[in-house]
Each structure stands twice: as structure tokens, then as C-alpha cells.
Short mmCIF file of N, CA and C and ligand atoms in Angstrom, two decimals:
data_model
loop_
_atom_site.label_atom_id
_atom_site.label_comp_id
_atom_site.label_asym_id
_atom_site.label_seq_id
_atom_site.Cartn_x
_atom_site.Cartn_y
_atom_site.Cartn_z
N UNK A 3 -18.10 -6.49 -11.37
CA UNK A 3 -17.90 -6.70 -9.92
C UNK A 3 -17.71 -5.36 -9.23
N UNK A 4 -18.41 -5.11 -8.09
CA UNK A 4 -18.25 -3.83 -7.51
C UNK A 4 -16.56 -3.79 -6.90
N UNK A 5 -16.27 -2.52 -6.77
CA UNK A 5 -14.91 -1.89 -6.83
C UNK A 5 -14.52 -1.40 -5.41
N UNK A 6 -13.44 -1.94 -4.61
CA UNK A 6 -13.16 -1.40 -3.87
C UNK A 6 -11.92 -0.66 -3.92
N UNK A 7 -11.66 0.47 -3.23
CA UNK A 7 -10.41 1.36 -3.68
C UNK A 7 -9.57 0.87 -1.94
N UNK A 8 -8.18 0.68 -2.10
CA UNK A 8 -7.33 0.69 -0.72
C UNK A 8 -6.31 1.23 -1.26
N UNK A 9 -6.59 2.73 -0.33
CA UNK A 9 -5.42 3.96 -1.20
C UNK A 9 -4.56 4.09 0.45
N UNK A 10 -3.18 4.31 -0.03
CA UNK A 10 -2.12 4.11 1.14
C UNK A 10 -1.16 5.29 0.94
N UNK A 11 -0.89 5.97 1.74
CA UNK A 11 -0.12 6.94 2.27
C UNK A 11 1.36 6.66 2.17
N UNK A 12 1.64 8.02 2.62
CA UNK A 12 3.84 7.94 2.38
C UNK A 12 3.53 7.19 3.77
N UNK A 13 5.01 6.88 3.22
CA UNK A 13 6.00 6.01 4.40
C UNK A 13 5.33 4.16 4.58
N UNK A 14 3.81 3.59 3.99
CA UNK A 14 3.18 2.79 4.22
C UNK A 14 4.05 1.74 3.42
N UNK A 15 4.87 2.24 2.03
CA UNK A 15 5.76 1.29 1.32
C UNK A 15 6.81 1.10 1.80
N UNK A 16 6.77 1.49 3.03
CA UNK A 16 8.30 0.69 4.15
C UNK A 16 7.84 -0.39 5.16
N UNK A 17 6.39 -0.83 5.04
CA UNK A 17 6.03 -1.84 6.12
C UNK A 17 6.57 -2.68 5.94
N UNK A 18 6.37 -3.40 7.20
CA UNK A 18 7.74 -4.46 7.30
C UNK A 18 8.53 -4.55 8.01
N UNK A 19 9.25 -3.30 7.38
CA UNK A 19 10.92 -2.87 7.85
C UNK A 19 10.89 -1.24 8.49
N UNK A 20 9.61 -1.16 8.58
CA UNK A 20 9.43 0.25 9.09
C UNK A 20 8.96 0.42 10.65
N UNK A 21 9.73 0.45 12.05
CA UNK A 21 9.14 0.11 12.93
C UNK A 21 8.26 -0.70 13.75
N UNK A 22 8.87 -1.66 13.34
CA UNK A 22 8.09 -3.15 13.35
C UNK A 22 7.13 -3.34 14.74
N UNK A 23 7.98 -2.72 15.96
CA UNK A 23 7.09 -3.07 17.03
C UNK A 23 5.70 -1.57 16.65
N UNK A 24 5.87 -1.05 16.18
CA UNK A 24 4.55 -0.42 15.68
C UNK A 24 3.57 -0.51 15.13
N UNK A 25 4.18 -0.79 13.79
CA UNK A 25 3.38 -1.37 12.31
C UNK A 25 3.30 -3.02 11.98
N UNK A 26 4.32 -3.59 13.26
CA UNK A 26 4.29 -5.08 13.20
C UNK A 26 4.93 -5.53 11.73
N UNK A 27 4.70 -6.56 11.40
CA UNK A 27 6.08 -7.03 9.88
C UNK A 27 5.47 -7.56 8.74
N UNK A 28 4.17 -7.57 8.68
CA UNK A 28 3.44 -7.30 7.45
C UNK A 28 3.82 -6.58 6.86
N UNK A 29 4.00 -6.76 5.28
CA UNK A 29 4.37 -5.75 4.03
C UNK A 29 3.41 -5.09 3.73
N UNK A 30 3.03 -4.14 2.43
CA UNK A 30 1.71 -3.71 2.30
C UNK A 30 1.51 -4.86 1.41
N UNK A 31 2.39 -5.32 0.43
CA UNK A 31 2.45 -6.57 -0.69
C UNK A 31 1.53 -7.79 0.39
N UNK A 32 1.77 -8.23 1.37
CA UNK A 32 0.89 -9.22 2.37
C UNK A 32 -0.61 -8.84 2.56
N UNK A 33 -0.57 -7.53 2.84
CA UNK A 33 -1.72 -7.01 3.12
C UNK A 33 -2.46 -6.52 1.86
N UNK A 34 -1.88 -6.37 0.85
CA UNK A 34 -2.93 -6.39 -0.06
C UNK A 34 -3.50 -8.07 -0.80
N UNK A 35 -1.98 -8.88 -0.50
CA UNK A 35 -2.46 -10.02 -1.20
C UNK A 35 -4.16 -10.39 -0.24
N UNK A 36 -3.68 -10.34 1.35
CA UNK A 36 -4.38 -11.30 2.38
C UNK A 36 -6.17 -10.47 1.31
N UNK A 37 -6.23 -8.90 0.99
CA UNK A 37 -7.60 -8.60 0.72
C UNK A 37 -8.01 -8.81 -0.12
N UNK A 38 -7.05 -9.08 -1.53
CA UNK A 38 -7.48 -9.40 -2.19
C UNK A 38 -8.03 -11.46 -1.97
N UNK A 39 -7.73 -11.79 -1.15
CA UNK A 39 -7.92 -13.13 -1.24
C UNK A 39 -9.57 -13.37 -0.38
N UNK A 40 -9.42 -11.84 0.57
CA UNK A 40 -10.62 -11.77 1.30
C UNK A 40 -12.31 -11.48 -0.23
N UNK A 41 -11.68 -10.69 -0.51
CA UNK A 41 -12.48 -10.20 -1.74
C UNK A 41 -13.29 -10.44 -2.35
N UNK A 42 -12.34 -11.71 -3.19
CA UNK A 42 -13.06 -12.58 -4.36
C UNK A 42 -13.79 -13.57 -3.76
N UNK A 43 -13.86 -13.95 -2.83
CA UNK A 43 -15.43 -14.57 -2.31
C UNK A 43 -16.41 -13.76 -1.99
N UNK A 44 -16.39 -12.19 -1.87
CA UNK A 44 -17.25 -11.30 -1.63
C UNK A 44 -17.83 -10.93 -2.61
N UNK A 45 -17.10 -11.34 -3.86
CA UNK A 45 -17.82 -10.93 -4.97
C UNK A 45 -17.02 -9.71 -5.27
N UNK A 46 -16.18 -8.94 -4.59
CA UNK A 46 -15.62 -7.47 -4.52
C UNK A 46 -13.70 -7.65 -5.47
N UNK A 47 -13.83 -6.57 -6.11
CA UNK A 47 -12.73 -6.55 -6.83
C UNK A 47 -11.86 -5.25 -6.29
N UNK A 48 -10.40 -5.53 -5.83
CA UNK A 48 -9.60 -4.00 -5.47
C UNK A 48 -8.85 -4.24 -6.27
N UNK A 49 -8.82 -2.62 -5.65
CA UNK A 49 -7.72 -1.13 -6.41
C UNK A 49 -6.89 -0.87 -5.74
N UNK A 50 -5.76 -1.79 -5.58
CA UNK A 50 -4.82 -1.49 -4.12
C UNK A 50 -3.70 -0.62 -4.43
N UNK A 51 -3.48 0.94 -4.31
CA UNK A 51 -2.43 1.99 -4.06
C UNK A 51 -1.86 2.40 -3.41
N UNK A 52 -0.56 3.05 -3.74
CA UNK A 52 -0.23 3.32 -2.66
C UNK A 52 1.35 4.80 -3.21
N UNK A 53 1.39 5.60 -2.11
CA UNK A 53 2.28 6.99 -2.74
C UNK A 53 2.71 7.92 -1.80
N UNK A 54 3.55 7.84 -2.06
CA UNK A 54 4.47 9.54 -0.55
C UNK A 54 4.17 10.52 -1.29
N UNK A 55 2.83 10.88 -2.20
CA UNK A 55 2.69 12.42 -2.91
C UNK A 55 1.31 12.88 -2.59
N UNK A 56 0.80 13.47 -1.58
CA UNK A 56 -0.55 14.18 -1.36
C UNK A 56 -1.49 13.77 -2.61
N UNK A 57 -0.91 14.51 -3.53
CA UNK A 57 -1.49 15.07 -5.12
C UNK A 57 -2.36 13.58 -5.24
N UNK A 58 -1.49 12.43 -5.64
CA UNK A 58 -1.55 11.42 -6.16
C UNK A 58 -3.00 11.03 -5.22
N UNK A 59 -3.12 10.84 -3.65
CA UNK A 59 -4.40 10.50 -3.05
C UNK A 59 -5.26 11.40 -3.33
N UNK A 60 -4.97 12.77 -3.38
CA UNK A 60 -6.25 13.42 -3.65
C UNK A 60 -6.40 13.18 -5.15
N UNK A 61 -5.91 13.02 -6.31
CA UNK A 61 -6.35 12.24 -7.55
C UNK A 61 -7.66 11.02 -7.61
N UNK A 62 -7.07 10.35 -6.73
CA UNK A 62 -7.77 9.01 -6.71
C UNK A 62 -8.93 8.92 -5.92
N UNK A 63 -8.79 9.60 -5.06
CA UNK A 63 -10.13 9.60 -3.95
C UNK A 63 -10.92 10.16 -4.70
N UNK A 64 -10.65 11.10 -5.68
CA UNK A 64 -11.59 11.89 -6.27
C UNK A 64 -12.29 10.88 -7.68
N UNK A 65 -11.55 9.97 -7.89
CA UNK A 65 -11.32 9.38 -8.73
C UNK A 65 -12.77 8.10 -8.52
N UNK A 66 -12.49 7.74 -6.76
CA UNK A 66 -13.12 6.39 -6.63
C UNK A 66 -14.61 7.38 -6.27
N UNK A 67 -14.53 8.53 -5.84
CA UNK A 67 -16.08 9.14 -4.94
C UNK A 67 -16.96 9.12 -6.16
N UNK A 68 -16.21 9.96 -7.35
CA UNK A 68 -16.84 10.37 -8.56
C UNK A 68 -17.37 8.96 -9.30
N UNK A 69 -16.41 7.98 -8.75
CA UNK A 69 -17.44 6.45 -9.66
C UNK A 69 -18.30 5.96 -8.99
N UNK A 70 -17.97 6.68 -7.47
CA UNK A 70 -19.43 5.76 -6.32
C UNK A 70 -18.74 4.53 -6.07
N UNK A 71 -17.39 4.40 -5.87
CA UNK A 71 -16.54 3.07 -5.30
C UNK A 71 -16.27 3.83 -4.31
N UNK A 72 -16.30 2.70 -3.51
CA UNK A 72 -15.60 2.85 -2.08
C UNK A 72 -14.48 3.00 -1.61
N UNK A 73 -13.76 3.52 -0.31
CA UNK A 73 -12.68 3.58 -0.45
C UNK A 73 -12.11 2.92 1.04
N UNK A 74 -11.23 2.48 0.90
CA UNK A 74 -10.43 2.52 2.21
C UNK A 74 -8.69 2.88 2.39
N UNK A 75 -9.06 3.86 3.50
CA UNK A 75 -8.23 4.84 3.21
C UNK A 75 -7.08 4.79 4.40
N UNK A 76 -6.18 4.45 4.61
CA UNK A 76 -4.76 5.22 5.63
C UNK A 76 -3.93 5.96 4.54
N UNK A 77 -4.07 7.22 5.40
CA UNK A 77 -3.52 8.75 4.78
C UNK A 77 -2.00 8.59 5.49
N UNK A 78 -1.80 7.77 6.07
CA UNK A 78 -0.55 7.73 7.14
C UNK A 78 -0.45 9.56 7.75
N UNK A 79 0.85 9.73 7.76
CA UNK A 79 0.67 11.22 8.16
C UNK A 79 0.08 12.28 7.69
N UNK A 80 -0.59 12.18 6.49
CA UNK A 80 -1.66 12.90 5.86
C UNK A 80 -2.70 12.99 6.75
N UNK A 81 -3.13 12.38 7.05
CA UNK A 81 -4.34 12.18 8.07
C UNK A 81 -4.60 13.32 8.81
N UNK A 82 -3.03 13.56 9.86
CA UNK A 82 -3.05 14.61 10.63
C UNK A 82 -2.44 16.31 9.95
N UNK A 83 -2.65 16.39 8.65
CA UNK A 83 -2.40 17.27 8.21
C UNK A 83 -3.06 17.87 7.01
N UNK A 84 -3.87 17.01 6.56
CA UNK A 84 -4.18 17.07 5.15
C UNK A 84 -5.21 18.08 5.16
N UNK A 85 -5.98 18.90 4.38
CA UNK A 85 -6.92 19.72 4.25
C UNK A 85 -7.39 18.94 3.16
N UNK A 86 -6.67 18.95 1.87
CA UNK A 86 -6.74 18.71 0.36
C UNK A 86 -7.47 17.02 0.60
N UNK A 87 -6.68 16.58 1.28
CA UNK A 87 -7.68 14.70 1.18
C UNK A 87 -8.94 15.02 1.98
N UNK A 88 -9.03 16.04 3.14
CA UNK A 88 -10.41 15.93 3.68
C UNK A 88 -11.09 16.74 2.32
N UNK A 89 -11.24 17.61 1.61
CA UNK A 89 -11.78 18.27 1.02
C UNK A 89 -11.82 17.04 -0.10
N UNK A 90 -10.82 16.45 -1.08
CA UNK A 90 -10.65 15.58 -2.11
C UNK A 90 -12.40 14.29 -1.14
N UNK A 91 -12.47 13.92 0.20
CA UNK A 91 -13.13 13.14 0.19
C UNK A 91 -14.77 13.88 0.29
N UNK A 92 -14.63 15.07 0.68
CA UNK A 92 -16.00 15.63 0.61
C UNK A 92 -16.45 15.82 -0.50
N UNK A 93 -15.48 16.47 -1.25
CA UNK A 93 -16.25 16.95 -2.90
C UNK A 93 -16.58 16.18 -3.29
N UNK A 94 -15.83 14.72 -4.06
CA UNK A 94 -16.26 13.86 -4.52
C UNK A 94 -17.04 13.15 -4.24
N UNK A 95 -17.65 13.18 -2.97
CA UNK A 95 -18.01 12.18 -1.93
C UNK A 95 -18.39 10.76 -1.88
N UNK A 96 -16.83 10.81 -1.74
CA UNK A 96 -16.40 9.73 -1.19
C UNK A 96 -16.83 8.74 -0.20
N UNK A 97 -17.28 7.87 -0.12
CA UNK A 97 -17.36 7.02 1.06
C UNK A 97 -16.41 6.22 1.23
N UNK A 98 -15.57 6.62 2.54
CA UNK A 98 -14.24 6.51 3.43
C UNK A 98 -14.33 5.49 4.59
N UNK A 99 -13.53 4.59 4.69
CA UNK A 99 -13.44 3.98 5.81
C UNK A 99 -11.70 4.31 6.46
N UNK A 100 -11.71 4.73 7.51
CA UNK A 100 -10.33 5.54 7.45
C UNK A 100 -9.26 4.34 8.53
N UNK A 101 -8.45 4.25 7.96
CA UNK A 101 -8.03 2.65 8.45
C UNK A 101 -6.34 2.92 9.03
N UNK A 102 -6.15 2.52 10.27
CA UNK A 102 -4.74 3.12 10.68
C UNK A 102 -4.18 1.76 11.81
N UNK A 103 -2.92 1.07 11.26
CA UNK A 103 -2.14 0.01 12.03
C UNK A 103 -2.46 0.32 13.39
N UNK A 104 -1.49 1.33 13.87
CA UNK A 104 -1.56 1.72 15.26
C UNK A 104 -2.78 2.44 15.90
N UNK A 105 -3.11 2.46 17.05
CA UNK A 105 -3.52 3.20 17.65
C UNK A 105 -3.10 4.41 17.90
N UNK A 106 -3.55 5.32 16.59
CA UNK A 106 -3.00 6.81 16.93
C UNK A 106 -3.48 7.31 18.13
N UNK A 107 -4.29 6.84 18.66
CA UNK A 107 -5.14 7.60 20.08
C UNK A 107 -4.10 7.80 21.43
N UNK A 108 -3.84 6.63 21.21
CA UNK A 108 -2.85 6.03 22.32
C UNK A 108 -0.94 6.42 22.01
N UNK A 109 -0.99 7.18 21.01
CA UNK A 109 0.16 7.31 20.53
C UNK A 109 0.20 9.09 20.82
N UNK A 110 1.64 9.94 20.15
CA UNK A 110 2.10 10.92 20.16
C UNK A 110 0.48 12.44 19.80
N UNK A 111 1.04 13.19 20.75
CA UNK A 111 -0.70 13.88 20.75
C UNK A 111 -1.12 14.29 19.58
N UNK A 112 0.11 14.50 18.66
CA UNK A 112 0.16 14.95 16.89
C UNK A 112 -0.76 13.97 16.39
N UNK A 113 -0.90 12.91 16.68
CA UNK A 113 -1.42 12.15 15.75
C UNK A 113 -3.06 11.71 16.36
N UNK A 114 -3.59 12.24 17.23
CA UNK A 114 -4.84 12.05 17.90
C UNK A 114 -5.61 12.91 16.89
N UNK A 115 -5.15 14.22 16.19
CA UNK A 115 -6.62 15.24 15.41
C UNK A 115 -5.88 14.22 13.98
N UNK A 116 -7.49 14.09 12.88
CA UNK A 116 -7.26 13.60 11.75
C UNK A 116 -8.53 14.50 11.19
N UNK A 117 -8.22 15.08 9.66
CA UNK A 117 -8.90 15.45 9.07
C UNK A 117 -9.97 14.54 8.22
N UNK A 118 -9.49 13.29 8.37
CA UNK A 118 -10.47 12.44 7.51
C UNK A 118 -11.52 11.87 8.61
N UNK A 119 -11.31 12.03 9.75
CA UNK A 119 -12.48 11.04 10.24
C UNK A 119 -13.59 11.57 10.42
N UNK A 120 -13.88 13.31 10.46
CA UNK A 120 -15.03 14.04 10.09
C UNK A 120 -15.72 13.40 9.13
N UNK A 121 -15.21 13.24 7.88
CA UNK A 121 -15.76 13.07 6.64
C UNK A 121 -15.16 11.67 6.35
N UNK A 122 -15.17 10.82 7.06
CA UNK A 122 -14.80 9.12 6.95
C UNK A 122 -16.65 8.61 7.91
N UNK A 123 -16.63 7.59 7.04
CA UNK A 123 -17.92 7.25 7.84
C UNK A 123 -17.50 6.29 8.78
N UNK A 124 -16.61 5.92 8.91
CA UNK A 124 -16.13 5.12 10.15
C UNK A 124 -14.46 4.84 10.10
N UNK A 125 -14.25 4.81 11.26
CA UNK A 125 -12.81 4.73 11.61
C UNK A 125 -12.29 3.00 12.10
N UNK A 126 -11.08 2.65 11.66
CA UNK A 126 -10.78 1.71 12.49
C UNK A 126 -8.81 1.60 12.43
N UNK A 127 -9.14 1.51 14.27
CA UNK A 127 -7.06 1.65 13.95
C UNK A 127 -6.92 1.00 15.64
N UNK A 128 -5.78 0.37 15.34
CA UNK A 128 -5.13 -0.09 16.59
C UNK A 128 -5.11 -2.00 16.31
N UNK A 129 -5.39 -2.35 15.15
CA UNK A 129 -5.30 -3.71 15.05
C UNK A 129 -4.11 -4.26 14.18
N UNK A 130 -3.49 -3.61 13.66
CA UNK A 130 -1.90 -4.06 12.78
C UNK A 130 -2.98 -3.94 11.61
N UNK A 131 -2.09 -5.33 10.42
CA UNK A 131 -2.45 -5.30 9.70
C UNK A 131 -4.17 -5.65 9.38
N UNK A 132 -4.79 -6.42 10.72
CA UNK A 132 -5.86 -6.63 10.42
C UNK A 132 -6.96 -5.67 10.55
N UNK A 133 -6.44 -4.41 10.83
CA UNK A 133 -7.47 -3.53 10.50
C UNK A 133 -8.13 -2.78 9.34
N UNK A 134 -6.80 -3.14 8.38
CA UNK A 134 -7.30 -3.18 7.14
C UNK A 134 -8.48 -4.40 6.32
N UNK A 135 -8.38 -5.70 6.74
CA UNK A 135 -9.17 -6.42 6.83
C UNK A 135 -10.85 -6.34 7.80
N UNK A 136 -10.58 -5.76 8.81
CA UNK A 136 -11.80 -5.13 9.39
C UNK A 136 -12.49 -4.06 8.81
N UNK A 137 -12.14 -3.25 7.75
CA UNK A 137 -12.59 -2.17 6.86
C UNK A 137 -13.08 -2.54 5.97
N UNK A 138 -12.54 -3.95 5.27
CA UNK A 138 -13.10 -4.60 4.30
C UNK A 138 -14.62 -5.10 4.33
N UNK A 139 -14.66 -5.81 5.74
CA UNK A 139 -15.67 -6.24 6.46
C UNK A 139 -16.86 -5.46 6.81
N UNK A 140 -16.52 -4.34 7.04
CA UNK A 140 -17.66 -3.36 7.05
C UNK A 140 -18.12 -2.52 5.90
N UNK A 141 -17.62 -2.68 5.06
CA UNK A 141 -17.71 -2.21 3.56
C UNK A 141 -18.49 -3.60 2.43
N UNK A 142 -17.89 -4.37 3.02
CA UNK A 142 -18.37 -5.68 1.95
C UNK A 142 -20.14 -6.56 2.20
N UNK A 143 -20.23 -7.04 1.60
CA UNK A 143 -22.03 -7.45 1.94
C UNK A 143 -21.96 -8.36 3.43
N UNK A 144 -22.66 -8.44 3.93
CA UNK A 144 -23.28 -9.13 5.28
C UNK A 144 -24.39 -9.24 5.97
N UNK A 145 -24.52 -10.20 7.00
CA UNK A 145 -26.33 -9.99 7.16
C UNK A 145 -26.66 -8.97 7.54
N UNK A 146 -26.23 -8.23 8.08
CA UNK A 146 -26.59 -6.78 8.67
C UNK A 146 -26.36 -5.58 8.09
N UNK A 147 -25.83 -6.00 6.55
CA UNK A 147 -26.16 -4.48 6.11
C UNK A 147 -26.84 -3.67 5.69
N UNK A 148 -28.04 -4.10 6.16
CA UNK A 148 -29.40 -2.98 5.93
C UNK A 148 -29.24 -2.29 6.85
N UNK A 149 -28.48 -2.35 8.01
CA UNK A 149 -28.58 -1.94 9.11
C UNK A 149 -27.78 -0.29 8.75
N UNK A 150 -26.61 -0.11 7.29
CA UNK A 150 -26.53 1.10 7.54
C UNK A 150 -26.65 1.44 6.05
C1 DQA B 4 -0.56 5.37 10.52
C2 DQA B 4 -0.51 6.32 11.72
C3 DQA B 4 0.04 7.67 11.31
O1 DQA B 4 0.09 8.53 12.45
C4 DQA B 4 1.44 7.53 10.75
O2 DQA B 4 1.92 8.78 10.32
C5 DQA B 4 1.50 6.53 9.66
C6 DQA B 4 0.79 5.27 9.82
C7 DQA B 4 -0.99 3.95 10.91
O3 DQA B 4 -1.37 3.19 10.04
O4 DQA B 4 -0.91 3.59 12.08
O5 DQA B 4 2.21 6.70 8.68
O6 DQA B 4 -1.52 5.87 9.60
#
């Protein structure tokens, strides 16, 4: 079964209880069950991670580019800082869907530049937890994916 990777950033293992009117009260434990349940009718099998250590995402990204699995990715504050995950997703190359609860756009100006969305082939953020489910969706088979 083809492999999907959903690699998660520090601070993402406090959802829930982590600023709720932000991140809303989904766990990541909810949100990985809800994809994996999305999944297995897709035929698609995940790799759901998650770590407050740089090292550890740039491991894995390198990990999923080098097998030609996909990834979907919130770097949480990595995002706006990282060199090592934009580089970890180029070398390996990775194909990134770069996936964020909030609307960083609309949020603190720190968090508007991201190093992954250069080298992410598409972005999606501002839907809670279901934007991780919208990443899935554009990654997983459908009638239109000849289209990319
Ligand atoms: C986040 C947005 C980041 O700016 C923040 O540092 C996070 C979570 C999101 O999912 O909205 O940790 O990636």
C-alpha cells in the first residue's frame, strides 16, 4: 500500500490543551485517528509523527523523500525558522504538502515567512484540524489527478 508520511512539529503534542481558541480542541491522537480512518478507503497507509527536536524531522523527511513517500508536513515553529527542514525537503526531494491549523497569514508577522512553502508543492492552513485532512485529499487518488 502506498505510504503516506504526517510528520508534526514541537509544541503540536499539546493540541487540545494548547490554545484552544487557536488550534481549536482536537488532539493530534483525533487527528491522526480521523486520517487514518480517511486512508484505508484510499487504499493509503500512514506514518503519523510527531517531535519538539529539529534533528528528528529532518531524519524523516529525508527518510520519506529518499523512499518517494509523501509527506505532510506542519513544522509548527520550524516552519518560520528552519533552514535544515527546507534543505532536509530539497535534498531528498521530498514531496511536501505543508499543512498549518491556523492561519499564519492572518496571524503575528513572525509567522507569515516559512521556509517550507518554497519547496512544499502546496500549502494549506487556516482550517483547524481539517486541514490536515485537506492535505490528505490532495495527495490521495481522485478524478482529477492527472491534472498534476
Ligand atoms: C502552526 C503555526 C505555527 O506558527 C506555530 O508555531 C505552530 C502551529 C499551525 O499549525 O497553525 O506551532 O504550525
Amino acid at each position: 500500500m502506498p505510504v503516506i508520511h504526517v510528520l508534526n512539529g514541537p509544541n503540536l503534542n499539546l493540541l487540545g490543551a494548547r490554545e484552544p481558541a487557536i488550534y481549536g480542541t482536537a488532539t493530534l491522537a483525533d487527528i491522526e485517528a480521523r486520517l487514518r480512518d480517511m486512508a484505508a478507503p484510499m487504499g493509503l497507509t500512514i506514518v503519523f509523527r510527531q517531535s519538539n527536536h529539529e534533528g528528528d524531522l529532518v531524519s524523516w523527511i529525508q527518510e520519506a523523500g529518499l523512499a518517494g513517500e509523501p509527506v505532510i508536513l506542519n513544522a509548527g515553529a520550524y516552519t518560520h525558522t528552519s533552514v535544515a527542514i527546507r534543505d532536509a525537503i530539497k535534498g531528498s526531494g521530498a514531496r511536501v504538502v505543508e499543512v498549518h491549523l491556523s492561519n499564519v497569514h492572518a496571524r503575528d508577522v513572525f509567522r507569515h515567512q516559512s521556509h517550507v512553502s518554497p519547496v512544499a508543492e502546496g500549502v494549506i492552513a487556516g482550517f483547524g484540524a481539517k486541514s490536515y485532512e485537506l492535505a490528505l485529499l490532495a495527495l490521495g487518488p481522485g478524478p482529477l489527478q492527472n491534472e498534476k
